[in-house]
XYZ file of C-alpha atoms in Angstrom:
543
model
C 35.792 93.714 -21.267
C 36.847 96.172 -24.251
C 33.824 98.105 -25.438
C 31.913 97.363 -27.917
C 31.919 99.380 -31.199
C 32.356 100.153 -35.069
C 35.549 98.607 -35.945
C 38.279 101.566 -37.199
C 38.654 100.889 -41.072
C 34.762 99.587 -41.590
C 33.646 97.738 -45.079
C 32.892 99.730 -47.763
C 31.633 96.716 -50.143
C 28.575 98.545 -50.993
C 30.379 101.842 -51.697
C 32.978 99.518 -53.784
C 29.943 98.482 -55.872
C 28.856 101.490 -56.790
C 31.980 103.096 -57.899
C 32.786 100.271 -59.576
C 29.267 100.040 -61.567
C 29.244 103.958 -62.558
C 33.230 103.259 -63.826
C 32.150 100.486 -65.622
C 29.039 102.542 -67.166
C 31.916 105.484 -68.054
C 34.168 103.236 -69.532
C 31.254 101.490 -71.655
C 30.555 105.282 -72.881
C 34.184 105.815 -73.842
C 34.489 102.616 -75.731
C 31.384 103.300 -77.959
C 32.433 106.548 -78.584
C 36.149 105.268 -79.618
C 34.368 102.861 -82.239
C 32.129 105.050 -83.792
C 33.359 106.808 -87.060
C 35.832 109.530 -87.344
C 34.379 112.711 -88.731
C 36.015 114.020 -92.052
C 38.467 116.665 -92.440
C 36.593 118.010 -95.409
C 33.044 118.440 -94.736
C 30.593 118.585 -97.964
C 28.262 121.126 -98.045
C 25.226 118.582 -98.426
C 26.422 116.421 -95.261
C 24.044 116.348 -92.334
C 25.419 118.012 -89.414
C 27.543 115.901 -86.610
C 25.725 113.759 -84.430
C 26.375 115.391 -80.767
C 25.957 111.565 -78.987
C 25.224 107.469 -80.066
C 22.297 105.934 -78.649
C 24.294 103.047 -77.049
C 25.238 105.296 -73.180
C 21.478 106.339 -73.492
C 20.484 102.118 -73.673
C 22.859 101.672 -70.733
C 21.864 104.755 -69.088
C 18.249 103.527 -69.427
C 19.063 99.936 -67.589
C 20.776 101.195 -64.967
C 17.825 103.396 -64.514
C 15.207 100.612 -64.274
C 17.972 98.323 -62.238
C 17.677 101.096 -60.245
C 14.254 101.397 -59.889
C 13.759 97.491 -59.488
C 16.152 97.621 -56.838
C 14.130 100.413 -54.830
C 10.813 98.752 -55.383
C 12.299 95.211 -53.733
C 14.296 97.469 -50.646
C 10.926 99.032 -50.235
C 9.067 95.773 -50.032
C 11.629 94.625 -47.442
C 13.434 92.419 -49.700
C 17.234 92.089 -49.096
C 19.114 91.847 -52.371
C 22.536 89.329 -51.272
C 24.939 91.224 -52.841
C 24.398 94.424 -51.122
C 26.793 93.270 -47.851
C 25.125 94.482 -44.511
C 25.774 93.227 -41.040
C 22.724 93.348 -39.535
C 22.244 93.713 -36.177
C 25.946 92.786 -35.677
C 28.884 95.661 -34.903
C 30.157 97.026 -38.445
C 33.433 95.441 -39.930
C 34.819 93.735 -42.807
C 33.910 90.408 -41.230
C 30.240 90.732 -40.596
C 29.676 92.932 -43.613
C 31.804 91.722 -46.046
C 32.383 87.995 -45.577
C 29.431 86.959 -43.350
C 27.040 89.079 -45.085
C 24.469 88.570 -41.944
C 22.267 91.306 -42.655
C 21.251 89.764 -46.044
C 20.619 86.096 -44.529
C 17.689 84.282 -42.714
C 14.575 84.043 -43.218
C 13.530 87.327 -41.660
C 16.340 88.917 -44.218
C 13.282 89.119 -46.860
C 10.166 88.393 -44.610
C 9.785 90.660 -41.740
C 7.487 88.350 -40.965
C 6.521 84.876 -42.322
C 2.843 84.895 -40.854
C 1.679 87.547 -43.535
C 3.807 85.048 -46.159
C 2.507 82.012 -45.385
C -1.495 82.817 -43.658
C -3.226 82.358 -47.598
C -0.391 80.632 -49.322
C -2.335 76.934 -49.026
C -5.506 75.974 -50.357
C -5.803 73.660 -47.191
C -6.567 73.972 -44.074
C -3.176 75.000 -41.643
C -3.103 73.743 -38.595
C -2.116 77.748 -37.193
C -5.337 79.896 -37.777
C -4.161 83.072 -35.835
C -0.883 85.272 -36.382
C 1.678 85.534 -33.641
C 1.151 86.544 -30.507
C 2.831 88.461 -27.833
C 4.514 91.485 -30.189
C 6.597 88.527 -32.191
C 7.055 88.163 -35.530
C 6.905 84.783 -36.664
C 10.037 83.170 -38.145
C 11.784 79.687 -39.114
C 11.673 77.908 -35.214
C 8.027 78.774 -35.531
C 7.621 76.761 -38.871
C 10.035 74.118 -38.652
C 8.884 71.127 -36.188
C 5.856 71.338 -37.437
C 7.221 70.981 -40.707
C 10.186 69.001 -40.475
C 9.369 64.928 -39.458
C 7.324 64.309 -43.109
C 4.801 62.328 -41.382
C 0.965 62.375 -41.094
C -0.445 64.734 -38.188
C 2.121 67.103 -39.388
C 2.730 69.779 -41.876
C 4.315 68.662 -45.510
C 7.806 67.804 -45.712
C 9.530 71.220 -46.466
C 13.465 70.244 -47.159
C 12.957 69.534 -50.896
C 9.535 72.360 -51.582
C 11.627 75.207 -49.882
C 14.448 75.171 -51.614
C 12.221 74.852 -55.335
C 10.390 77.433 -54.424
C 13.385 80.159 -54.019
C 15.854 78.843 -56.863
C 13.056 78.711 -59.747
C 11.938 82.013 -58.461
C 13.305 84.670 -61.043
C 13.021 87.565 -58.470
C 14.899 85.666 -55.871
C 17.318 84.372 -58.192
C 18.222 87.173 -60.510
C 17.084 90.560 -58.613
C 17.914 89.583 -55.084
C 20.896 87.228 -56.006
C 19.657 85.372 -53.768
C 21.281 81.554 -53.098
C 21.909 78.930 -51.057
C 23.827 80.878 -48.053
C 21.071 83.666 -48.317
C 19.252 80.801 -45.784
C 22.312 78.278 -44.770
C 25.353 78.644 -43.054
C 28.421 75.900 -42.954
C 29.430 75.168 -39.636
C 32.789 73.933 -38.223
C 32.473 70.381 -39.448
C 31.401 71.415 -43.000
C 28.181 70.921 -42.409
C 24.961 73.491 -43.681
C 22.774 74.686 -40.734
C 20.125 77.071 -40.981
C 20.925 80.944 -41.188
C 18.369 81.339 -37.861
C 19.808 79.087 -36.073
C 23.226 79.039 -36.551
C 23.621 82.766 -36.030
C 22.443 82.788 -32.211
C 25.641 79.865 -31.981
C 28.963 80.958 -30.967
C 30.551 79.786 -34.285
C 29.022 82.846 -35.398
C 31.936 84.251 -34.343
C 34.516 83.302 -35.971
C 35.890 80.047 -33.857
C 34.114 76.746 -32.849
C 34.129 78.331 -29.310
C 34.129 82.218 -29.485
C 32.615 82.861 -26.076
C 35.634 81.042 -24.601
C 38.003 82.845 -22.737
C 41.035 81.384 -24.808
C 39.396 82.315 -28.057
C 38.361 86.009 -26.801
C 41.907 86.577 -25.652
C 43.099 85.476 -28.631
C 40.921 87.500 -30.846
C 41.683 90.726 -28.374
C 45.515 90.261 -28.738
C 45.094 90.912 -32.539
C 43.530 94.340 -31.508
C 39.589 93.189 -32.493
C 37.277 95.693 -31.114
C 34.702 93.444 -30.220
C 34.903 90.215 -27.935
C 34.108 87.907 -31.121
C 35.601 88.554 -34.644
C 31.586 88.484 -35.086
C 30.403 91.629 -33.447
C 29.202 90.260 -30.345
C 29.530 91.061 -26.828
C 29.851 88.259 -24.352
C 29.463 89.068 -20.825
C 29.976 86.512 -17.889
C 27.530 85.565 -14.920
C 24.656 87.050 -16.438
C 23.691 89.673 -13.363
C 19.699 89.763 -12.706
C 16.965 90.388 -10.900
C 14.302 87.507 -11.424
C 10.788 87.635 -10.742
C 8.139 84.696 -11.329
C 4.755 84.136 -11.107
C 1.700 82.319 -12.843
C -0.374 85.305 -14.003
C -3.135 84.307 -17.275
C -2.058 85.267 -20.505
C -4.325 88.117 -22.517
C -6.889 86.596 -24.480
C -5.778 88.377 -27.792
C -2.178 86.797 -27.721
C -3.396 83.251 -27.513
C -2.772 81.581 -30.758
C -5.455 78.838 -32.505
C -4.672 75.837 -33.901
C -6.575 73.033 -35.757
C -6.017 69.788 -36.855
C -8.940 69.722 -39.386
C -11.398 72.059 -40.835
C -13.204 74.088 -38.281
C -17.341 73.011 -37.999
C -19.846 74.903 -37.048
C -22.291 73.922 -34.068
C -25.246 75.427 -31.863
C -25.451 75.382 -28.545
C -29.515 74.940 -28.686
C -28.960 71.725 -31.164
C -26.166 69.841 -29.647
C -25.891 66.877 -27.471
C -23.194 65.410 -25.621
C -23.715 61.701 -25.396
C -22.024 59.431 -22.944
C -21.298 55.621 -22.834
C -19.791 53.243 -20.643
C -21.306 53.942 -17.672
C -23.725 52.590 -14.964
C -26.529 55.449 -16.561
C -25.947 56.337 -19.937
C -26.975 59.726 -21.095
C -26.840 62.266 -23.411
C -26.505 65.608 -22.188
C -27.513 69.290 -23.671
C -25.645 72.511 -23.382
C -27.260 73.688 -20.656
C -27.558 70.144 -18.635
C -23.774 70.284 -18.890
C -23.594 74.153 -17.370
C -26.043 72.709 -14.105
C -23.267 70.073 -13.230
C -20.554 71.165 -10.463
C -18.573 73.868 -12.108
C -14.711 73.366 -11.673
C -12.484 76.843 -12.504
C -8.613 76.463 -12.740
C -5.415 78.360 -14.726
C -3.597 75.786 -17.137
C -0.975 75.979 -20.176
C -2.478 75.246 -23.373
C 0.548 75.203 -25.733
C 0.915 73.396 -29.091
C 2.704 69.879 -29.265
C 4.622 71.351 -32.093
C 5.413 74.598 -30.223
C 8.804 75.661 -31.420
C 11.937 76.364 -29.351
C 11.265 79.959 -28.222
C 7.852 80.075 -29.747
C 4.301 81.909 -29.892
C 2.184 79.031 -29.497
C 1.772 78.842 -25.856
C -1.055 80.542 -23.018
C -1.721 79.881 -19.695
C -5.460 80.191 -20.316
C -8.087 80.472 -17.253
C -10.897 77.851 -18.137
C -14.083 76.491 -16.461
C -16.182 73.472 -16.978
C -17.172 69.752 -15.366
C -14.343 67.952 -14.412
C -14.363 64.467 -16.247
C -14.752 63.027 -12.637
C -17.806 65.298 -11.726
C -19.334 64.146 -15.676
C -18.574 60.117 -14.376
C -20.381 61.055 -11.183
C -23.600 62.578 -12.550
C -23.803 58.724 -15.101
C -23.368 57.330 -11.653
C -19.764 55.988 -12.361
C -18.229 53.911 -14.995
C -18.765 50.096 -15.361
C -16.764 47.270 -13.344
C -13.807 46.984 -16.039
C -13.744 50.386 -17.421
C -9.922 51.429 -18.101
C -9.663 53.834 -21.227
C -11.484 57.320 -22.379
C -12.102 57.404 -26.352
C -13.423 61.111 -26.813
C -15.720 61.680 -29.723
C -15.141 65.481 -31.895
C -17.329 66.859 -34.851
C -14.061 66.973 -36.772
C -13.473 63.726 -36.093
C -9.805 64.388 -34.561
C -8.016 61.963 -32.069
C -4.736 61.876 -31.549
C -3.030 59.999 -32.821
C -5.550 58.028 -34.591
C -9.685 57.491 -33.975
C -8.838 53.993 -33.257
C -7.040 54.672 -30.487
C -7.963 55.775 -26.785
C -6.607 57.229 -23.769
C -5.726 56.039 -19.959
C -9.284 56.753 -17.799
C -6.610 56.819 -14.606
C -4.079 59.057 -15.903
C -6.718 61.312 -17.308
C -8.346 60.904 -13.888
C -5.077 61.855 -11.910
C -4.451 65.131 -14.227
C -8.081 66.759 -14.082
C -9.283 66.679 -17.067
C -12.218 68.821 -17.723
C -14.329 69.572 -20.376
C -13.993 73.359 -20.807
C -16.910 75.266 -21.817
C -15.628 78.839 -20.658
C -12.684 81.171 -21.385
C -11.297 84.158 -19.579
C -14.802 84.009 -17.981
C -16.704 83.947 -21.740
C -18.255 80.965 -23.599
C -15.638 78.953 -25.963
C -15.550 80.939 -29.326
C -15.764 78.447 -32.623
C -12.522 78.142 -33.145
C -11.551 77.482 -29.334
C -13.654 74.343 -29.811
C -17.447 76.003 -28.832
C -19.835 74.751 -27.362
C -17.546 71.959 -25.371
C -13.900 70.515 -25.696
C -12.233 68.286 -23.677
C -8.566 68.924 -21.992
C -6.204 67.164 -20.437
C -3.636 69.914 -18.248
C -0.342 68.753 -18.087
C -0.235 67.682 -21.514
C -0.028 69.257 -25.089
C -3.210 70.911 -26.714
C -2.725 68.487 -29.596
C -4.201 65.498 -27.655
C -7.040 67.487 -26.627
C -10.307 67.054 -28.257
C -12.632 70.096 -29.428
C -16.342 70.368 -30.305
C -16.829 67.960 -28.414
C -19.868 65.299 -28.826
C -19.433 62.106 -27.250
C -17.174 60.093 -24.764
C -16.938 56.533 -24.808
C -16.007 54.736 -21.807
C -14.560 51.496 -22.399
C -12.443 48.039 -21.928
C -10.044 48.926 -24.831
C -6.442 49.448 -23.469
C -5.751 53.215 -22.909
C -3.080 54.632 -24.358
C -0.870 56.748 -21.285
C -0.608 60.929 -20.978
C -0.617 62.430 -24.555
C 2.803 63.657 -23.625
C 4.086 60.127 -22.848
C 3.587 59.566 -26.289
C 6.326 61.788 -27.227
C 9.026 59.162 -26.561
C 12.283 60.977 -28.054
C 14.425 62.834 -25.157
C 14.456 66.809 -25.008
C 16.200 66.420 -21.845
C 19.343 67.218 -21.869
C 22.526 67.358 -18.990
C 23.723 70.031 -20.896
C 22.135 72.613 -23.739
C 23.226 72.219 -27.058
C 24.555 75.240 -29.108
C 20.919 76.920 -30.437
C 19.109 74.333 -33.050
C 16.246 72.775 -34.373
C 13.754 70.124 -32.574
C 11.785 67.211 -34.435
C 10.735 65.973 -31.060
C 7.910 68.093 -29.926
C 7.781 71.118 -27.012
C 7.672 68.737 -23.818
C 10.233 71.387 -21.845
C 10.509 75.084 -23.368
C 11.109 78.755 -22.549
C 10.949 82.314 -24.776
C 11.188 85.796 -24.816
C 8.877 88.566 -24.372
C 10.640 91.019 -24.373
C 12.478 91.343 -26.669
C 9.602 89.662 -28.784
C 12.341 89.281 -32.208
C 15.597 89.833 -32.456
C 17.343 93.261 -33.090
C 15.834 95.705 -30.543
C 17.654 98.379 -29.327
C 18.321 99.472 -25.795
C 20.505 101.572 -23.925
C 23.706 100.305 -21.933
C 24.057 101.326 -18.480
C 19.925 101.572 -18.749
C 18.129 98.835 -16.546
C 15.630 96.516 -19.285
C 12.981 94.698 -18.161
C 13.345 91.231 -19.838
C 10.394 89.070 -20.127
C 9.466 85.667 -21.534
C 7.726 81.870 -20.330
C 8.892 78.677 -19.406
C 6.971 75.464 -18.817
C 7.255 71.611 -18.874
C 4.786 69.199 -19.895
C 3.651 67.939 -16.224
C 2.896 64.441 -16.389
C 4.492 61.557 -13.729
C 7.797 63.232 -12.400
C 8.330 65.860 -14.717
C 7.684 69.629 -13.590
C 9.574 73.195 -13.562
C 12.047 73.382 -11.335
C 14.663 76.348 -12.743
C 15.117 78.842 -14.884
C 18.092 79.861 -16.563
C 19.943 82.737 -18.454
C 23.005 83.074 -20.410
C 25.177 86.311 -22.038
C 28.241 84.311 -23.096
C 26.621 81.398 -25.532
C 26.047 80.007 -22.262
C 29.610 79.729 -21.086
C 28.442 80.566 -17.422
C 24.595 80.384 -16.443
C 22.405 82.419 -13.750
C 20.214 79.738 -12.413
C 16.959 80.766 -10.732
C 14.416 78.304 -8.985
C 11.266 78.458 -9.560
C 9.047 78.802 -6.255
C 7.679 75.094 -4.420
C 4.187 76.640 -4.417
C 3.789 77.156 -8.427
C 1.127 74.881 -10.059
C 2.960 72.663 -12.235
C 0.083 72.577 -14.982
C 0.828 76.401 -15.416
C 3.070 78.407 -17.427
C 5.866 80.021 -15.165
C 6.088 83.960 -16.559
C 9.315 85.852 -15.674
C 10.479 88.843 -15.320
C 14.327 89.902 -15.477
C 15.818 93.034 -14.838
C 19.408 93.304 -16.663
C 21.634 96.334 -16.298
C 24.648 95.812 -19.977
C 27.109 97.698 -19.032
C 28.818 98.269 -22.178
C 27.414 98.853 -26.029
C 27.685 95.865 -28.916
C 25.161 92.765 -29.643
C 24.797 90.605 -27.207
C 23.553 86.835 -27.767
C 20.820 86.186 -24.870
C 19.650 82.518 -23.531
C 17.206 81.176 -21.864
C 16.658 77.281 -20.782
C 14.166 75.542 -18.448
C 15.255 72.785 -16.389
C 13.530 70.215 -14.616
C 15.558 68.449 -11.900
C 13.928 65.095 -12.607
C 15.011 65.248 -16.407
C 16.951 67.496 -17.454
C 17.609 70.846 -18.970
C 15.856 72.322 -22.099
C 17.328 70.278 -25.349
C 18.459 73.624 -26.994
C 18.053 77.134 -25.549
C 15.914 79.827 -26.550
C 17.993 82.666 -27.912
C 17.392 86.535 -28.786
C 20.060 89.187 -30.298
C 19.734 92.121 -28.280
C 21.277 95.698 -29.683
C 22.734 97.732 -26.903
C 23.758 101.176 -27.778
């Protein structure tokens, strides 16, 4: 493998530019002065003296000044103007600087992060309350299931909105330049993909397979100093060190979601009341807190959890399992089948009509949680009482809890069930975007966002999750990695003994030999289903 580094003759668009601006500001001075009268020969002796200069190179003097300035106050702010040609985190040459352009292009291009853009943009309540977690930055894949199916128990539609919003903005338009590439990419077949996607995809360099050995030797015969006419370093058989295990996840990085607007209970006024059973009751706070107390470790991720993203914990929680709460009304009555859980916010998923298997429900432990990390629920964690199901997306869980009815109706199956679509896959796709929902995922750590620097030859500690919704057959079985856009893969199993209700967290040691940007993956696979629809990827700078 050649090493990776600047390319010998490197792109000097932006240098171009500014020659080219200060000759076209000298020639604009020499034309005004070439059309502005010709003095006398013969001077009379009442003639105001010569004017030394014209006013016009002072006016264009003047706007370059404040184009200036303007430019500096939007590089300052973070904002990347498109026609100043950077290659971002990729190696330096004329193809990532000056036809690529990927340092001006992504979301993250103008919003270091889109959590301080976004957090008091609507006048509604969003479904995320809490900015990312775990040192990342949040960026489109955290945004974009969420946002991208245009149906209820989602966010808006954002195809048509997005794209509104940047064209009819003047700054973006005329003081950025900013257009439709500044967020889209064409891929082989002609069609646009999204800038953050597309540019963790081996078409980012150059070819519809770059990583390929073919393509590389092709690319290296024509003298290329880097393995891909993009900048980026592919290295086979990803070499590793892997450790697992299910430890919690801190408190502060656990994101908060919800579905309505957050209410407001106490503990000393609320009742939980119970129907359906052989003894109806209605229990307080603190009757609930003298039942058998169940502790256990579970994943508590978002159904709408991106590829790669922040909205995932394995959270340690206490309560009465839903068993334990049947027990103490002295068991449910002779054709009881379904659970219809009653919230202060009214939320069910997917609709208050609906309910939920009493078996299934049953079979996964569901409890209703009334501690945290060893401390009381907060508000927005659902206090005084919600109910969970592990195994199964937070989504279909119900907070502030208030009632459970226990009934005939048929139950609908696991929460994740529901989620009908495949993520499964035999093999990944190239990186992309999921409508379908989080049912198998991974993501990084460490690196939290792309473009952090290490050292080659330097052992660094990578770090990240994995986890599959565990309902019926499905479970973790592997874990994999990829340096070559997945060309070859390091496959790891995950131990017999882990807790399939749990996150897996990893821990990877990785020695890059050489310099250059390298394009890391990381899939779960489950061996009943399938591997992880798209990988999670991170650009990694080694120097």
């Amino acid at each position: 493998m050649r090493k990776a580094q600047e390319a010998r003759r490197p792109w000097s668009a932006r240098r171009f530019a500014t020659v080219a601006l200060a000759g076209v500001m000298v020639a604009s001075v020499v034309a005004l002065a070439a059309c502005s009268p010709a003095p006398s020969n013969s001077v009379s002796k009442d003639a105001p003296e010569p004017v030394a200069s014209v006013e016009e190179p002072a006016a264009v003097s003047d706007d370059a000044a404040a184009a200036d300035d303007t430019a500096s106050k939007l590089e300052s702010m973070g904002y990347s103007n498109f026609l100043n040609n950077d290659s971002g985190d990729y190696a330096t040459n004329f193809y990532t600087e000056g036809f690529v352009n990927a340092g001006n292009r992504g979301c993250n291009a103008c919003h270091d992060d889109l959590w301080e853009t976004i957090k008091d943009l609507s006048p509604i309540q969003h479904l995320a309350s809490s900015k990312p977690g775990y040192g990342q930055k949040a960026d489109w894949t955290d945004c974009s299931f969420c946002h991208s199916g245009g149906a209820a128990l989602g966010g808006v539609w954002l195809r048509d909105p997005i794209h509104i919003a940047h064209l009819s903005n003047e700054m973006f338009v005329k003081e950025l330049n900013g257009n439709c590439f500044s967020c889209h990419a064409l891929d082989g077949e002609g069609n646009y993909q999204i800038w953050d996607y597309y540019k963790h995809s081996d078409q980012m360099g150059g070819y519809k397979q770059a990583g390929a050995d073919g393509t590389m030797g092709w690319v290296a015969g024509r003298t290329w100093e880097t393995d891909t006419i993009g900048g980026v370093t592919v290295a086979r058989d990803m070499a590793m060190d892997v450790k697992m295990d299910q430890e919690p996840s801190a408190r502060e990085d656990m994101y908060q979601a919800s579905n309505y607007v957050i209410p407001e209970l106490d503990a000393a006024d609320w009742t939980l009341t119970i129907t359906g059973t052989n003894n109806d009751r209605t229990f307080t706070y603190e009757d609930l807190k003298a039942l058998p107390q169940t502790e256990m470790t579970i994943a508590m991720m978002c159904g709408a959890n991106g590829v790669g993203s922040y909205q995932i914990g394995n959270v340690v929680v206490k309560g009465v399992l839903l068993k334990d709460l049947i027990e103490a009304c002295g068991g449910v009555q002779d054709g009881i089948i379904s659970v219809g859980p009653n919230a202060a916010d009214g939320w069910r998923f997917p609709s208050p009509m609906l309910t939920y298997d009493l078996q299934s429900m049953l079979d996964q432990n569901a409890i209703l949680m009334m501690e945290r990390w060893g401390e009381p629920l907060t508000v927005e964690e659902g206090f005084p009482v919600a109910l969970a199901t592990p195994g199964t997306p937070a989504g279909g869980w119900s907070k502030w809890l208030t009632g459970i009815d226990f009934s005939e109706q048929q139950g609908l199956p696991d929460t994740g069930a529901m989620f009908t679509t495949p993520e499964y896959i035999e093999t990944p796709s190239a990186p992309g975007a999921t409508s379908y929902g989080s049912m198998i995922n991974s993501g990084w750590f460490n690196p939290a966002n792309d473009g952090e620097v290490f050292k080659a030859g330097q052992p660094i500690e990578l770090e990240g999750y994995a986890y599959v919704w565990a309902f019926g057959d499905r479970k973790l079985d592997q874990i994999a990695f990829s340096s070559d856009y997945g060309t070859t893969w390091t496959v790891v199993d995950v131990p017999d003994d882990f807790d399939p209700v749990q996150w897996t967290h990893w821990t990877a040691t990785w020695t890059p030999d050489e310099p250059g940007t390298y394009e890391l993956y990381v899939c779960a696979v489950s061996e009943a289903k399938g591997w992880q629809q798209y990988p999670s990827a991170i650009t990694v700078v080694v120097e």
